CSV table of C-alpha atoms in Angstrom, one decimal:
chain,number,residue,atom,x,y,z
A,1,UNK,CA,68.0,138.3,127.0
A,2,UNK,CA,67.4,140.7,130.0
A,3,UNK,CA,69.5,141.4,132.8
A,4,UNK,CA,68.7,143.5,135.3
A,5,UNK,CA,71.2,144.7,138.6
A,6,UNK,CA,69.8,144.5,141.9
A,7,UNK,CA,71.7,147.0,144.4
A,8,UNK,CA,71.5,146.3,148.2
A,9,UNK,CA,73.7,148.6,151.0
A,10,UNK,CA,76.4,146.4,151.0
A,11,UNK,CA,76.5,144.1,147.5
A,12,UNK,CA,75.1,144.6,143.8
A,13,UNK,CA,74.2,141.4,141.8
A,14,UNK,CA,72.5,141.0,138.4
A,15,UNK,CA,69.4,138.8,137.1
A,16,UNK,CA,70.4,137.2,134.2
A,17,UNK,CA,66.9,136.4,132.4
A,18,UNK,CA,67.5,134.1,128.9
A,19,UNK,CA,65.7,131.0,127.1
A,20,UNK,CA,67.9,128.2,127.2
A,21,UNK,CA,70.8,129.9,129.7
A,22,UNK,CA,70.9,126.3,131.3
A,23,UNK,CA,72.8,125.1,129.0
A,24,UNK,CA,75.6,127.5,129.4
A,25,UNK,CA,75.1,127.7,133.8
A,26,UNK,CA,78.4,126.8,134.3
A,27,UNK,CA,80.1,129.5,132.1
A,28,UNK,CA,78.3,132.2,134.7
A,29,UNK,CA,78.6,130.4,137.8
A,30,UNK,CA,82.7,129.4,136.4
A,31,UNK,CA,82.7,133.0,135.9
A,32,UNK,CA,81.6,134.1,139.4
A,33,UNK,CA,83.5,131.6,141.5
A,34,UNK,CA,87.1,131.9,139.6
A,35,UNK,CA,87.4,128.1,139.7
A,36,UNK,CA,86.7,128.0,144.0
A,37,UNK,CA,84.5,125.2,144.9
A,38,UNK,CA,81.0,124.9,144.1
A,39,UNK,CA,78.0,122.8,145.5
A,40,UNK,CA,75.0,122.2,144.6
A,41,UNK,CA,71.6,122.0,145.9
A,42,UNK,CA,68.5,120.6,144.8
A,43,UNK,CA,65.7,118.2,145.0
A,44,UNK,CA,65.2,114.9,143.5
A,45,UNK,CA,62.8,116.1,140.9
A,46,UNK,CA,64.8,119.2,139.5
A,47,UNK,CA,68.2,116.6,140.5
A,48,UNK,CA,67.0,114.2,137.9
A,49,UNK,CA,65.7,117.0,135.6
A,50,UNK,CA,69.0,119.4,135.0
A,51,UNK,CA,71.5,117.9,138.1
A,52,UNK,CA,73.9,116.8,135.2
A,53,UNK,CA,74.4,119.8,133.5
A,54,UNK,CA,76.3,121.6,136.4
A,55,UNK,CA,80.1,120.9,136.9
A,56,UNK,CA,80.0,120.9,140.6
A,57,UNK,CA,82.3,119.8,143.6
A,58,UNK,CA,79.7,118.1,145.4
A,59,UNK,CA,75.4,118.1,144.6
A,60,UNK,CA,73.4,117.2,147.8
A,61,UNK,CA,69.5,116.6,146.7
A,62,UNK,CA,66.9,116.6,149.2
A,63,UNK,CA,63.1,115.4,148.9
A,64,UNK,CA,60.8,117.8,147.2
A,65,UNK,CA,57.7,119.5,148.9
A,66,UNK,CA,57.1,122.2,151.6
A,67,UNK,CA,57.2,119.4,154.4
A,68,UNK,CA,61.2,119.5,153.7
A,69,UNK,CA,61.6,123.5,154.0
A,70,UNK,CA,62.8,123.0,158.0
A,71,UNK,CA,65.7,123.2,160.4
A,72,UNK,CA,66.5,119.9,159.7
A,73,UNK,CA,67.2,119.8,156.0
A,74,UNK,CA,69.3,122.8,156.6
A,75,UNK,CA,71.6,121.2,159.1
A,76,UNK,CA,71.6,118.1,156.6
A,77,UNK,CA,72.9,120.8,154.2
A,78,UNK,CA,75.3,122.3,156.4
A,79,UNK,CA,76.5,118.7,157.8
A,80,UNK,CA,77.4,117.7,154.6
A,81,UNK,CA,78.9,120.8,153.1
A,82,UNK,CA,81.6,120.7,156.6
A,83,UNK,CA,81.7,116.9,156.0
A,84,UNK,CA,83.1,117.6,152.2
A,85,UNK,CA,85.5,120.4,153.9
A,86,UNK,CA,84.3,123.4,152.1
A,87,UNK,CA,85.2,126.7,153.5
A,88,UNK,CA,84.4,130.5,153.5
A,89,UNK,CA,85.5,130.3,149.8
A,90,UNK,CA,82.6,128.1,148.9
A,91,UNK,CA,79.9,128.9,146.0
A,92,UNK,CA,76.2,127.1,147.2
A,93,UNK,CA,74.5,126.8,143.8
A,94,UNK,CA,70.4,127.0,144.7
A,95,UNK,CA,68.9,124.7,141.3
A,96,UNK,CA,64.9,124.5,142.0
A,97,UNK,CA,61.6,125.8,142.9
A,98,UNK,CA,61.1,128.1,145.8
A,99,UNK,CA,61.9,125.9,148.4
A,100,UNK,CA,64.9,124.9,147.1
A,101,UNK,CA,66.1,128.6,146.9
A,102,UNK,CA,64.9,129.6,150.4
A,103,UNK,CA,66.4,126.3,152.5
A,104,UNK,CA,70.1,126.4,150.4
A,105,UNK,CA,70.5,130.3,150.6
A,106,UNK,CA,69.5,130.3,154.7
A,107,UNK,CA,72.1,127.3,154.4
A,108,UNK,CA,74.5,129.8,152.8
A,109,UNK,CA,73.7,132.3,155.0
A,110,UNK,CA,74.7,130.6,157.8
A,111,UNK,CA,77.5,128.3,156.6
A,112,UNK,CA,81.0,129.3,158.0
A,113,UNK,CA,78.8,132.7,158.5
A,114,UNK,CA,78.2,133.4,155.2
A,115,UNK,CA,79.3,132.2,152.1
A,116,UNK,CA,78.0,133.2,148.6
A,117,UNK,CA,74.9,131.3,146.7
A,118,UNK,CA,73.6,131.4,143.3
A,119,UNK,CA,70.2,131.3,142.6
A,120,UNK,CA,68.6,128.9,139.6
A,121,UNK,CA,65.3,129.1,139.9
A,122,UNK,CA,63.0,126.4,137.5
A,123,UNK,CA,60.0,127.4,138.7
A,124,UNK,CA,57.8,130.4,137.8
A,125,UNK,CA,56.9,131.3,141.4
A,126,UNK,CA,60.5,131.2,142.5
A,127,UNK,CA,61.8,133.0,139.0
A,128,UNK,CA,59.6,136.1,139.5
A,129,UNK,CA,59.5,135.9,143.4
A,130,UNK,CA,62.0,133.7,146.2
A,131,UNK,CA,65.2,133.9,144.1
A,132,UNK,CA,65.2,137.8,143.6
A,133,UNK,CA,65.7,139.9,146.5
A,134,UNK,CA,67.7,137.4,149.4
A,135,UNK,CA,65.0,136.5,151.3
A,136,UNK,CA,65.8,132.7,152.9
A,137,UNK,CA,64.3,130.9,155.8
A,138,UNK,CA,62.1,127.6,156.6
A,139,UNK,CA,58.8,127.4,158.6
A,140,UNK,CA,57.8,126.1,161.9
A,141,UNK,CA,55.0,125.2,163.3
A,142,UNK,CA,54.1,128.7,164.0
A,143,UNK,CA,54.3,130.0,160.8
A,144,UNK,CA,55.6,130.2,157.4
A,145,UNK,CA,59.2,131.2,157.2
A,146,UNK,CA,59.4,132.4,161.1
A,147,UNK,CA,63.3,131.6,160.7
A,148,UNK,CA,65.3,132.8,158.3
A,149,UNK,CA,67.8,136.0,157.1
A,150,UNK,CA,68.1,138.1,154.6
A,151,UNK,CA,70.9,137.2,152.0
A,152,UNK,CA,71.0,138.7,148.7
A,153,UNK,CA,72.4,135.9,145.9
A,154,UNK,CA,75.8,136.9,144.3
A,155,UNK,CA,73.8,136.2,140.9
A,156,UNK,CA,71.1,134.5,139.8
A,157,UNK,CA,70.6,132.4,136.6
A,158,UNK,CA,66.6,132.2,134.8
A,159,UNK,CA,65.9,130.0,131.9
A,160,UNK,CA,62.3,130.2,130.6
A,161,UNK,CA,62.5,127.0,129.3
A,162,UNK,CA,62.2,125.2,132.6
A,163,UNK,CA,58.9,126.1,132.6
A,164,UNK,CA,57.9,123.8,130.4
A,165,UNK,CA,58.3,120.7,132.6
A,166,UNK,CA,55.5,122.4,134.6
A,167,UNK,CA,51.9,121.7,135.1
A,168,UNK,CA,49.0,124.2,134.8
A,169,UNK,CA,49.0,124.3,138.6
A,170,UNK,CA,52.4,125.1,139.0
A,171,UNK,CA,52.2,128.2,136.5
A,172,UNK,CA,49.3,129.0,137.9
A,173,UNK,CA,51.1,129.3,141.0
A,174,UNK,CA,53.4,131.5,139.6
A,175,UNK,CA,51.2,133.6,137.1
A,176,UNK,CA,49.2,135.1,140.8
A,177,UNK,CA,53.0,136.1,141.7
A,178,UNK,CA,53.5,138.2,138.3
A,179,UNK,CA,50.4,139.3,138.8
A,180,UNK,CA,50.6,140.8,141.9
A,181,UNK,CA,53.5,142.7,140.8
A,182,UNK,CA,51.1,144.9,138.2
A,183,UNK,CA,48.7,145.4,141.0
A,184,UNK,CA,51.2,146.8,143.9
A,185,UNK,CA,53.4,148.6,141.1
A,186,UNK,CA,52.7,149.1,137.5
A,187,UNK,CA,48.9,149.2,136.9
A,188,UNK,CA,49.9,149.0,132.8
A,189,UNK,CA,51.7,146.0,133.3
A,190,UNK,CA,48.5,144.7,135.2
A,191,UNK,CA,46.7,145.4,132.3
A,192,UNK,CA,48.8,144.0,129.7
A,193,UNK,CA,48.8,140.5,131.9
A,194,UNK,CA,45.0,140.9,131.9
A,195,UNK,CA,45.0,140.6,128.0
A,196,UNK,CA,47.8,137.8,127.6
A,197,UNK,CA,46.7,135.8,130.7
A,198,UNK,CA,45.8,132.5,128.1
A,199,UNK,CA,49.3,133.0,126.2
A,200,UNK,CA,51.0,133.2,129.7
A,201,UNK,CA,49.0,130.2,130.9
A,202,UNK,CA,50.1,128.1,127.9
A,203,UNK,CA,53.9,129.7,128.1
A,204,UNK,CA,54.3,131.9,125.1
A,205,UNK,CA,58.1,132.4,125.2
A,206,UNK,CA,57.8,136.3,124.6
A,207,UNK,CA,55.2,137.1,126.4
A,208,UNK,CA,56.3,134.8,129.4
A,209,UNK,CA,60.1,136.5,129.1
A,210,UNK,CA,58.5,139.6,129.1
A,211,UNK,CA,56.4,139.0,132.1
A,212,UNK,CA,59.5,137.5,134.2
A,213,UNK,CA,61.6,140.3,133.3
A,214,UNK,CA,59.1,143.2,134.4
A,215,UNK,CA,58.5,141.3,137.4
A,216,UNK,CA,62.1,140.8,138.2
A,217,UNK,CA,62.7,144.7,137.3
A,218,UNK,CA,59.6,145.5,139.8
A,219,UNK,CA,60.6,143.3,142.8
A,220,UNK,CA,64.5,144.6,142.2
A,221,UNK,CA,63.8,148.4,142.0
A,222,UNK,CA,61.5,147.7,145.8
A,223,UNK,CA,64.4,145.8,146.8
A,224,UNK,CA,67.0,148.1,146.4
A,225,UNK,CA,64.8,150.8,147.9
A,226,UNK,CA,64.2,148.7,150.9
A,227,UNK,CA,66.2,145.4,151.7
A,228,UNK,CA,65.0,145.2,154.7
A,229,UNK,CA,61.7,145.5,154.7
A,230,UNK,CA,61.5,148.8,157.1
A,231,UNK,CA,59.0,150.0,154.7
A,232,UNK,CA,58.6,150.4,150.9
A,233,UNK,CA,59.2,146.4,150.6
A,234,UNK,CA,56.1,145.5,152.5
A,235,UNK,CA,53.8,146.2,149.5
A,236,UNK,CA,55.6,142.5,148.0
A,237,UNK,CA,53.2,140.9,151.1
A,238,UNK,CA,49.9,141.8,149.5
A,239,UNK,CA,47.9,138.6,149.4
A,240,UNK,CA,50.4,137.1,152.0
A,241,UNK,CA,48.4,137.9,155.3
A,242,UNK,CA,45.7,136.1,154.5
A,243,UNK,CA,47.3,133.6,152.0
A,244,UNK,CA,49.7,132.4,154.5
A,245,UNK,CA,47.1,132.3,157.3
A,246,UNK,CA,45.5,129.6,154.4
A,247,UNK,CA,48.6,127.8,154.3
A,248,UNK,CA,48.8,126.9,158.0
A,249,UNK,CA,45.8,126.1,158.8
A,250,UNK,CA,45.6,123.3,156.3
A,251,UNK,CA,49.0,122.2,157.4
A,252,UNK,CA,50.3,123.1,153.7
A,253,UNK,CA,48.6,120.3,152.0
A,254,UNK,CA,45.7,121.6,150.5
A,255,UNK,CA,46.9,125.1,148.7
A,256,UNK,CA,50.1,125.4,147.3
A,257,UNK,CA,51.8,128.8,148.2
A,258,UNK,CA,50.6,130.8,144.5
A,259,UNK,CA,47.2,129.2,145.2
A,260,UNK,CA,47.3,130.3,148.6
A,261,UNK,CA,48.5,133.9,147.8
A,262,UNK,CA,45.6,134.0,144.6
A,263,UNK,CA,43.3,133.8,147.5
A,264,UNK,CA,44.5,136.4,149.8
A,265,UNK,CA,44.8,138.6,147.2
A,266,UNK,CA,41.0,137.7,146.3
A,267,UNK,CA,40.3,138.5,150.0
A,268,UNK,CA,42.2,141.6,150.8
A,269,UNK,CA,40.6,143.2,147.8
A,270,UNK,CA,37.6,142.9,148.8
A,271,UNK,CA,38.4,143.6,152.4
A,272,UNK,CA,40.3,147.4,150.7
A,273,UNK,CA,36.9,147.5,148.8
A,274,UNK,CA,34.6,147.3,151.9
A,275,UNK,CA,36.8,149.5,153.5
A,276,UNK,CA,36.5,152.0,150.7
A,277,UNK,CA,39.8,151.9,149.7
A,278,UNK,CA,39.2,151.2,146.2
A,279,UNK,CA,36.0,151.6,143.5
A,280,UNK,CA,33.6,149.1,142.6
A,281,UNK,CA,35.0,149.6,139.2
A,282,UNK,CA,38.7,148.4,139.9
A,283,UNK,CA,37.5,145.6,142.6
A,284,UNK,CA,35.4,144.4,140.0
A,285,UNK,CA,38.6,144.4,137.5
A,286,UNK,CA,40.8,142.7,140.4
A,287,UNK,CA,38.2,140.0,140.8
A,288,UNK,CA,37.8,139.2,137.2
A,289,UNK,CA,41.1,138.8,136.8
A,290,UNK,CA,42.2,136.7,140.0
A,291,UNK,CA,39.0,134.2,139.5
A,292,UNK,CA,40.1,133.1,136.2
A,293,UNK,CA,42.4,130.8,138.1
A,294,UNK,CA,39.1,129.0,139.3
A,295,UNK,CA,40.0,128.6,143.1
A,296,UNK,CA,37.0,129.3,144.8
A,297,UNK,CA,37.3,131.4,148.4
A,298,UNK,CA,36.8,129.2,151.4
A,299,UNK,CA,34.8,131.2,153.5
A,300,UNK,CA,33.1,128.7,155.3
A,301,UNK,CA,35.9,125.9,155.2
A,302,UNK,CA,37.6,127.4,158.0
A,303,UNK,CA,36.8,129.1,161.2
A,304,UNK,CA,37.4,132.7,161.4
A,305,UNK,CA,39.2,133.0,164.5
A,306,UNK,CA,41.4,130.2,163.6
A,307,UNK,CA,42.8,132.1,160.2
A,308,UNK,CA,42.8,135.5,162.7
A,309,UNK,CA,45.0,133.3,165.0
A,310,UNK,CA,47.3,132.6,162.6
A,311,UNK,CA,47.3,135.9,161.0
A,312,UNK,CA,48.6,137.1,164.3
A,313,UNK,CA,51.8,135.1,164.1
A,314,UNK,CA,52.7,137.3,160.6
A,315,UNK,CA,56.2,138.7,161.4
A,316,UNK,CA,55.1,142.0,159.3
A,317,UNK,CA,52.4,142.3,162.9
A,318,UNK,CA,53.5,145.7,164.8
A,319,UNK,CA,52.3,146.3,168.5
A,320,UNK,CA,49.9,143.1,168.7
A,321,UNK,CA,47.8,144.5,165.6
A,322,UNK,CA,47.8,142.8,161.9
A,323,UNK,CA,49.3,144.0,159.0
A,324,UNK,CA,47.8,144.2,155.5
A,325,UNK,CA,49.2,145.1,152.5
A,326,UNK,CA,45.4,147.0,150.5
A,327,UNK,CA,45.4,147.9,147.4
A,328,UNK,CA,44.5,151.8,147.5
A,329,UNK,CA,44.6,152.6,143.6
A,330,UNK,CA,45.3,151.3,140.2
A,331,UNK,CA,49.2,150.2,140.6
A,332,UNK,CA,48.8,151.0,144.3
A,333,UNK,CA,48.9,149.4,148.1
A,334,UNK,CA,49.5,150.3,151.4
A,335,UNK,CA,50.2,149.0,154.6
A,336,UNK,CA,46.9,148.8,157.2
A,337,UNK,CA,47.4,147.5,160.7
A,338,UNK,CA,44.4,146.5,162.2
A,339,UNK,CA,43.4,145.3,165.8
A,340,UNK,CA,42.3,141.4,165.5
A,341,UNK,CA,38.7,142.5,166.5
A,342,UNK,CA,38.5,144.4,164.3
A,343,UNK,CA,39.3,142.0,161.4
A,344,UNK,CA,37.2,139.5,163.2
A,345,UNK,CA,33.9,141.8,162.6
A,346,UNK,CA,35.4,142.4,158.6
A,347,UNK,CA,35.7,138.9,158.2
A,348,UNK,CA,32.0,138.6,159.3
A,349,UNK,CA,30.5,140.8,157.0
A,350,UNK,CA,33.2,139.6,153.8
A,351,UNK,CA,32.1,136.3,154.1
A,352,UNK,CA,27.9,137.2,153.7
């Protein structure tokens, strides 16, 4: 078992990483809410899956998929939660993937101005990403969570174990997420996922509890540096310019969000390459590494100024240019703002 605290300006809250800790949820969350009410949130797959093992109030599923992470589902949320009379008092229990997590903690952000939310995440991508650090929102048609808050969980609950109801997709998805983490912060950690990517993709309990943890302890440690995002915290979007650029121009339904992300961070190191940024040496390392997911880069799928377009919605953007999270050195990144022409005419010569 790991835990690891997560201090923000104004709250501290602790990641409580353990196989099997499903089965004892309600101890923690019965714990955490000294017997006030409790509701939970969820989908109708992860409903079905583990709905029943949580003593709740009320449960409120919605249907699963990006195409429900919206305004509407959140004032379906909220609707029911003032229909049920729960007050200020009220726990919101977050049980699922990523968008589960980010559409019931904006719900709690919001709800009777704030009330607190526990984060379950059963997904690798949400374990090691969405549920740590209280970022919540839903997307528009502009963008990928272009509405949202920031609102640190009062806890949050991760069993390994879920992960076994996954498919190779779905860790996939998740594994360019841990990954990521060893390339912005802890080249050793990089390394040692390198070596065990085939017991990772085929969830070997230590190695897979190990890599959650570190990434949890990485993504904290940023977090409490910067909650905000004013600075340090920005190096969490590498792979996210491009990758969400990917997801909106397919309208989310051809590349999940890990897929998506795999891709940018495909992308951007070659852009921090070109740019001389980095060796050959270590862009030849990143490469190997991110292509044994076997997603191919789209460069001729779709049109350049379309993904530029889109990249200029990014709400990391300052003063009309594009921001891009390059790696700069083993373990390192840094944030590069770039006119769109500019990217336009690196785009050009990437894609030869």
């Amino acid at each position: 078992m790991a835990d690891i605290d997560v201090k923000t300006t104004d709250r501290q809250y602790r990641i409580h990483v353990e196989a099997g800790i499903l089965r004892s949820a309600h101890e923690y969350i019965n714990a955490l809410a000294e017997n006030k009410p409790t509701v939970l949130i969820t989908d109708g797959t992860v409903d079905r899956l583990y709905g029943d093992r949580f003593h709740v109030e009320s449960r409120w599923a919605f249907d699963p998929g990006e195409e429900s992470k919206t305004l509407a589902t959140v004032e379906q949320i909220l609707e029911f939660m003032l229909g049920r009379g729960f007050g200020r008092d009220a726990t919101v229990i977050a049980l699922g993937g990523g968008v589960v997590g980010d559409v019931a903690g904006f719900a709690a952000s919001i709800y009777m101005r704030g009330v607190a939310c526990v984060q379950v995440p059963t997904t690798l991508l949400a374990q090691v990403d969405s549920s740590v650090g209280g970022k919540t929102g839903v997307n528009t048609a502009y963008g990928k969570n272009t509405i949202g808050s920031f609102w640190p969980p009062a806890q949050v609950l991760i069993d390994p174990d879920t992960l076994q109801t996954l498919s190779q997709r779905d860790i996939g998805n998740g594994m360019g997420e841990v990954i990521k983490h060893g390339i912005i912060y802890d080249y050793g950690f990089f390394q040692y996922l390198a070596r065990h990517f085939e017991d990772l993709m085929h969830l070997d309990t230590e190695v897979v509890t190990r890599a959650i943890s570190r990434s949890c302890e990485i993504k904290a440690r940023v977090v409490s540096e910067d909650e905000r995002e004013q600075g340090l915290r920005k190096i969490l979007n590498f792979g996210h310019t491009v990758g969400h650029a990917l997801e909106s121009i397919t309208n989310y339904e051809v590349y999940t969000h890990g897929e998506a992300v795999i891709l940018g961070m495909l992308i951007e190191s070659r852009l921090a390459y070109q740019l001389n940024l980095i060796e050959a040496s270590y862009y030849e390392e990143l490469k190997r590494v991110l292509e044994r997911f076997g997603l191919q880069v789209p460069w001729d799928r779709y049109p350049a100024s379309g993904l530029i377009e889109r990249m200029g919605f990014d709400k990391k953007n300052r003063e009309g240019r594009i921001s891009f999270i390059l790696p700069t050195g083993r373990g390192q990144v840094k944030e590069f703002l770039m006119e769109r022409e500019q990217v336009m005419g690196l785009w050009k010569e990437l894609a030869v």
